[in-house]
Amino acid sequence: MDSIIFDLDGTLWDPRKTVVFAWNKVIENHDKVKKELTSQQLKETMGLQMHEIGRKLFPELEEKEREQFLNTCSEVEKEHLSEKGGNLYENVEEVLEDLAKKYKLFIVSNCQHGYIEAFYEYHRLEKHFIDYENPGRTGLSKGENIKLIIERNHLKQPVYVGDTDGDRKSAQDAGIPFVYARYGFGEASNYDYVIDSFDEMNELF
């Protein structure tokens, strides 16, 4: 193994408190969306691309209106994440620092452009990662973005770490082993390795 590609939400951090606050600020000023977003609702959408989240959470909006609404939510969300961050899982920074001495580290997340940058900006973890990708920049699926990272960085034996069955499928689509972060937001039916806390990455590798 020469490299580790990480999912973000549910794997490295839990951003729900900040994201829910930001989205509800937008909802307050919207004439058609009446119900506040809850942390549980957000959890159920983790791992989906933004357009899929929109259809699931805001079916009352027509497509164009939903797209505009989501764009506003995304901008407000990124501002808040840059200023307040999210909840890093225990010992994430220390473990990343150790792993970066042995492996090349990357992030591939199903997020909008600017989201990973906000994660970097607040938590100052960019120094541990070589590259990152998301559909907000490429328009590609997570599996295709994993392939892009592999090709762009000439990786030979990467693994992907994520917390949902969608992550498992994306790793499978990219043809690489999957490490299931069982402490995260979702469930995975099959996996090559499993961790129950981020600390276990050091034990596994």
mmCIF file of C-alpha atoms in Angstrom:
data_model
loop_
_atom_site.group_PDB
_atom_site.id
_atom_site.type_symbol
_atom_site.label_atom_id
_atom_site.label_comp_id
_atom_site.label_asym_id
_atom_site.label_seq_id
_atom_site.Cartn_x
_atom_site.Cartn_y
_atom_site.Cartn_z
ATOM 1 C CA MET A 1 0.000 0.000 0.000
ATOM 2 C CA ASP A 2 1.336 3.425 -0.925
ATOM 3 C CA SER A 3 -1.561 5.790 -0.253
ATOM 4 C CA ILE A 4 -4.843 6.403 1.629
ATOM 5 C CA ILE A 5 -7.810 8.272 0.162
ATOM 6 C CA PHE A 6 -10.317 9.523 2.738
ATOM 7 C CA ASP A 7 -13.967 10.397 2.624
ATOM 8 C CA LEU A 8 -14.676 13.520 4.713
ATOM 9 C CA ASP A 9 -18.097 13.609 6.442
ATOM 10 C CA GLY A 10 -18.477 10.750 8.910
ATOM 11 C CA THR A 11 -14.858 9.737 8.407
ATOM 12 C CA LEU A 12 -12.678 12.699 9.432
ATOM 13 C CA TRP A 13 -15.288 14.968 11.031
ATOM 14 C CA ASP A 14 -18.929 15.538 11.946
ATOM 15 C CA PRO A 15 -19.946 18.944 10.514
ATOM 16 C CA ARG A 16 -23.680 18.647 11.182
ATOM 17 C CA LYS A 17 -24.030 21.242 13.949
ATOM 18 C CA THR A 18 -22.482 23.984 11.819
ATOM 19 C CA VAL A 19 -24.179 22.914 8.589
ATOM 20 C CA VAL A 20 -27.658 22.676 10.139
ATOM 21 C CA PHE A 21 -27.226 26.138 11.683
ATOM 22 C CA ALA A 22 -26.141 27.614 8.334
ATOM 23 C CA TRP A 23 -28.935 26.011 6.309
ATOM 24 C CA ASN A 24 -31.574 27.046 8.835
ATOM 25 C CA LYS A 25 -30.403 30.656 8.505
ATOM 26 C CA VAL A 26 -31.265 30.401 4.798
ATOM 27 C CA ILE A 27 -34.567 28.625 5.496
ATOM 28 C CA GLU A 28 -35.630 31.476 7.817
ATOM 29 C CA ASN A 29 -35.721 33.824 4.824
ATOM 30 C CA HIS A 30 -37.338 31.463 2.304
ATOM 31 C CA ASP A 31 -41.039 31.748 1.545
ATOM 32 C CA LYS A 32 -41.627 28.127 0.488
ATOM 33 C CA VAL A 33 -39.382 26.091 2.807
ATOM 34 C CA LYS A 34 -41.047 26.246 6.214
ATOM 35 C CA LYS A 35 -39.582 23.402 8.289
ATOM 36 C CA GLU A 36 -36.217 23.735 9.961
ATOM 37 C CA LEU A 37 -33.599 21.168 9.030
ATOM 38 C CA THR A 38 -32.627 18.705 11.761
ATOM 39 C CA SER A 39 -29.314 16.994 12.427
ATOM 40 C CA GLN A 40 -30.954 13.593 11.848
ATOM 41 C CA GLN A 41 -32.277 14.647 8.440
ATOM 42 C CA LEU A 42 -28.822 15.804 7.453
ATOM 43 C CA LYS A 43 -27.272 12.557 8.672
ATOM 44 C CA GLU A 44 -29.592 10.600 6.376
ATOM 45 C CA THR A 45 -28.231 12.469 3.348
ATOM 46 C CA MET A 46 -24.527 12.123 4.133
ATOM 47 C CA GLY A 47 -22.637 10.687 1.179
ATOM 48 C CA LEU A 48 -25.102 11.960 -1.432
ATOM 49 C CA GLN A 49 -24.297 14.592 -4.026
ATOM 50 C CA MET A 50 -25.893 18.019 -3.580
ATOM 51 C CA HIS A 51 -28.659 17.555 -6.169
ATOM 52 C CA GLU A 52 -29.644 14.264 -4.510
ATOM 53 C CA ILE A 53 -29.727 15.953 -1.089
ATOM 54 C CA GLY A 54 -31.959 18.678 -2.510
ATOM 55 C CA ARG A 55 -34.492 16.242 -3.921
ATOM 56 C CA LYS A 56 -34.603 14.313 -0.652
ATOM 57 C CA LEU A 57 -34.894 17.267 1.735
ATOM 58 C CA PHE A 58 -36.790 19.839 -0.313
ATOM 59 C CA PRO A 59 -39.247 18.030 -2.623
ATOM 60 C CA GLU A 60 -41.640 21.004 -2.413
ATOM 61 C CA LEU A 61 -39.322 23.112 -4.574
ATOM 62 C CA GLU A 62 -39.202 22.936 -8.350
ATOM 63 C CA GLU A 63 -35.869 21.988 -9.866
ATOM 64 C CA LYS A 64 -34.576 25.458 -10.797
ATOM 65 C CA GLU A 65 -35.767 26.992 -7.548
ATOM 66 C CA ARG A 66 -34.214 24.114 -5.597
ATOM 67 C CA GLU A 67 -30.896 24.605 -7.377
ATOM 68 C CA GLN A 68 -30.845 28.318 -6.463
ATOM 69 C CA PHE A 69 -31.806 27.529 -2.883
ATOM 70 C CA LEU A 70 -29.061 24.896 -2.570
ATOM 71 C CA ASN A 71 -26.481 27.271 -4.035
ATOM 72 C CA THR A 72 -27.364 29.820 -1.352
ATOM 73 C CA CYS A 73 -27.224 27.162 1.374
ATOM 74 C CA SER A 74 -23.852 26.031 0.075
ATOM 75 C CA GLU A 75 -22.346 29.526 0.156
ATOM 76 C CA VAL A 76 -23.626 30.258 3.669
ATOM 77 C CA GLU A 77 -22.508 26.803 4.819
ATOM 78 C CA LYS A 78 -18.955 27.300 3.543
ATOM 79 C CA GLU A 79 -18.704 30.677 5.291
ATOM 80 C CA HIS A 80 -19.786 29.146 8.602
ATOM 81 C CA LEU A 81 -17.524 26.098 8.248
ATOM 82 C CA SER A 82 -14.545 28.345 7.514
ATOM 83 C CA GLU A 83 -15.310 30.340 10.667
ATOM 84 C CA LYS A 84 -16.513 27.603 13.051
ATOM 85 C CA GLY A 85 -15.378 24.296 11.591
ATOM 86 C CA GLY A 86 -16.936 20.979 12.520
ATOM 87 C CA ASN A 87 -16.261 18.337 15.154
ATOM 88 C CA LEU A 88 -13.102 16.437 14.282
ATOM 89 C CA TYR A 89 -13.188 12.820 15.377
ATOM 90 C CA GLU A 90 -10.885 12.041 18.276
ATOM 91 C CA ASN A 91 -7.141 12.189 17.520
ATOM 92 C CA VAL A 92 -7.671 12.838 13.796
ATOM 93 C CA GLU A 93 -4.837 15.356 13.538
ATOM 94 C CA GLU A 94 -2.354 13.197 15.453
ATOM 95 C CA VAL A 95 -3.176 10.081 13.430
ATOM 96 C CA LEU A 96 -3.022 11.959 10.113
ATOM 97 C CA GLU A 97 0.383 13.302 11.080
ATOM 98 C CA ASP A 98 1.623 9.760 11.740
ATOM 99 C CA LEU A 99 0.073 8.331 8.573
ATOM 100 C CA ALA A 100 1.508 11.118 6.397
ATOM 101 C CA LYS A 101 5.008 9.986 7.366
ATOM 102 C CA LYS A 102 4.365 6.605 5.739
ATOM 103 C CA TYR A 103 1.716 7.144 3.056
ATOM 104 C CA LYS A 104 0.439 9.743 0.610
ATOM 105 C CA LEU A 105 -2.905 11.077 1.876
ATOM 106 C CA PHE A 106 -5.875 12.369 -0.152
ATOM 107 C CA ILE A 107 -9.541 13.346 0.224
ATOM 108 C CA VAL A 108 -12.397 12.491 -2.148
ATOM 109 C CA SER A 109 -15.821 13.625 -0.957
ATOM 110 C CA ASN A 110 -19.262 14.001 -2.556
ATOM 111 C CA CYS A 111 -19.374 17.709 -1.764
ATOM 112 C CA GLN A 112 -19.599 21.053 -3.487
ATOM 113 C CA HIS A 113 -16.587 23.104 -4.536
ATOM 114 C CA GLY A 114 -15.193 24.999 -1.549
ATOM 115 C CA TYR A 115 -16.300 22.517 1.113
ATOM 116 C CA ILE A 116 -12.994 20.681 1.506
ATOM 117 C CA GLU A 117 -11.261 24.056 1.355
ATOM 118 C CA ALA A 118 -13.406 25.233 4.301
ATOM 119 C CA PHE A 119 -12.403 22.083 6.214
ATOM 120 C CA TYR A 120 -8.752 22.894 5.529
ATOM 121 C CA GLU A 121 -9.136 26.576 6.371
ATOM 122 C CA TYR A 122 -10.564 26.128 9.849
ATOM 123 C CA HIS A 123 -8.788 22.969 11.006
ATOM 124 C CA ARG A 124 -5.412 23.635 9.327
ATOM 125 C CA LEU A 125 -5.038 20.066 8.101
ATOM 126 C CA GLU A 126 -4.159 20.771 4.474
ATOM 127 C CA LYS A 127 -0.470 20.130 5.196
ATOM 128 C CA HIS A 128 -1.173 16.409 5.609
ATOM 129 C CA PHE A 129 -2.851 15.939 2.201
ATOM 130 C CA ILE A 130 -1.340 15.934 -1.268
ATOM 131 C CA ASP A 131 -4.513 16.339 -3.346
ATOM 132 C CA TYR A 132 -8.322 16.244 -3.144
ATOM 133 C CA GLU A 133 -11.335 16.018 -5.415
ATOM 134 C CA ASN A 134 -15.133 16.415 -5.411
ATOM 135 C CA PRO A 135 -18.058 16.509 -7.869
ATOM 136 C CA GLY A 136 -18.431 20.255 -7.333
ATOM 137 C CA ARG A 137 -15.213 20.675 -9.335
ATOM 138 C CA THR A 138 -15.465 17.769 -11.769
ATOM 139 C CA GLY A 139 -19.137 16.802 -12.096
ATOM 140 C CA LEU A 140 -18.021 13.181 -11.711
ATOM 141 C CA SER A 141 -19.199 10.409 -9.391
ATOM 142 C CA LYS A 142 -17.171 9.559 -6.290
ATOM 143 C CA GLY A 143 -15.793 6.413 -7.937
ATOM 144 C CA GLU A 144 -14.676 8.430 -10.956
ATOM 145 C CA ASN A 145 -13.100 11.066 -8.712
ATOM 146 C CA ILE A 146 -11.187 8.356 -6.842
ATOM 147 C CA LYS A 147 -9.893 7.116 -10.205
ATOM 148 C CA LEU A 148 -8.933 10.682 -11.106
ATOM 149 C CA ILE A 149 -6.877 11.039 -7.910
ATOM 150 C CA ILE A 150 -5.200 7.682 -8.580
ATOM 151 C CA GLU A 151 -4.299 8.612 -12.162
ATOM 152 C CA ARG A 152 -3.278 12.200 -11.406
ATOM 153 C CA ASN A 153 -0.946 11.158 -8.588
ATOM 154 C CA HIS A 154 0.323 7.908 -10.136
ATOM 155 C CA LEU A 155 -0.810 5.792 -7.184
ATOM 156 C CA LYS A 156 -0.050 2.080 -7.242
ATOM 157 C CA GLN A 157 -1.738 0.575 -4.170
ATOM 158 C CA PRO A 158 -4.277 2.976 -2.609
ATOM 159 C CA VAL A 159 -7.144 2.201 -0.231
ATOM 160 C CA TYR A 160 -10.311 4.224 0.324
ATOM 161 C CA VAL A 161 -11.658 4.991 3.819
ATOM 162 C CA GLY A 162 -15.348 5.847 4.167
ATOM 163 C CA ASP A 163 -18.441 5.300 6.279
ATOM 164 C CA THR A 164 -21.293 4.407 3.898
ATOM 165 C CA ASP A 165 -22.245 1.684 1.467
ATOM 166 C CA GLY A 166 -21.955 4.314 -1.257
ATOM 167 C CA ASP A 167 -18.311 4.682 -0.269
ATOM 168 C CA ARG A 168 -17.878 0.924 -0.532
ATOM 169 C CA LYS A 169 -19.384 0.949 -4.016
ATOM 170 C CA SER A 170 -17.196 3.879 -5.058
ATOM 171 C CA ALA A 171 -14.055 2.067 -3.908
ATOM 172 C CA GLN A 172 -15.235 -1.031 -5.749
ATOM 173 C CA ASP A 173 -15.876 1.021 -8.909
ATOM 174 C CA ALA A 174 -12.329 2.373 -8.647
ATOM 175 C CA GLY A 175 -10.960 -1.141 -8.121
ATOM 176 C CA ILE A 176 -9.340 -0.508 -4.729
ATOM 177 C CA PRO A 177 -9.804 -1.930 -1.185
ATOM 178 C CA PHE A 178 -12.370 -0.333 1.128
ATOM 179 C CA VAL A 179 -11.826 0.499 4.806
ATOM 180 C CA TYR A 180 -15.181 0.866 6.573
ATOM 181 C CA ALA A 181 -15.285 3.595 9.252
ATOM 182 C CA ARG A 182 -18.001 1.960 11.337
ATOM 183 C CA TYR A 183 -18.169 4.905 13.772
ATOM 184 C CA GLY A 184 -19.501 7.213 11.018
ATOM 185 C CA PHE A 185 -22.939 8.083 9.666
ATOM 186 C CA GLY A 186 -23.822 5.105 7.483
ATOM 187 C CA GLU A 187 -23.585 1.356 7.104
ATOM 188 C CA ALA A 188 -21.635 -0.837 4.719
ATOM 189 C CA SER A 189 -22.520 -4.417 3.899
ATOM 190 C CA ASN A 190 -19.084 -5.533 2.751
ATOM 191 C CA TYR A 191 -15.582 -4.249 3.335
ATOM 192 C CA ASP A 192 -11.939 -5.266 3.221
ATOM 193 C CA TYR A 193 -11.031 -3.692 6.571
ATOM 194 C CA VAL A 194 -13.011 -2.067 9.391
ATOM 195 C CA ILE A 195 -12.192 0.525 12.058
ATOM 196 C CA ASP A 196 -14.336 1.521 15.050
ATOM 197 C CA SER A 197 -12.405 4.723 15.795
ATOM 198 C CA PHE A 198 -9.999 6.847 13.785
ATOM 199 C CA ASP A 199 -7.189 5.805 16.131
ATOM 200 C CA GLU A 200 -7.409 2.313 14.668
ATOM 201 C CA MET A 201 -5.984 3.580 11.364
ATOM 202 C CA ASN A 202 -2.564 3.503 13.022
ATOM 203 C CA GLU A 203 -3.104 -0.077 14.170
ATOM 204 C CA LEU A 204 -4.423 -1.171 10.777
ATOM 205 C CA PHE A 205 -1.615 0.391 8.769
#
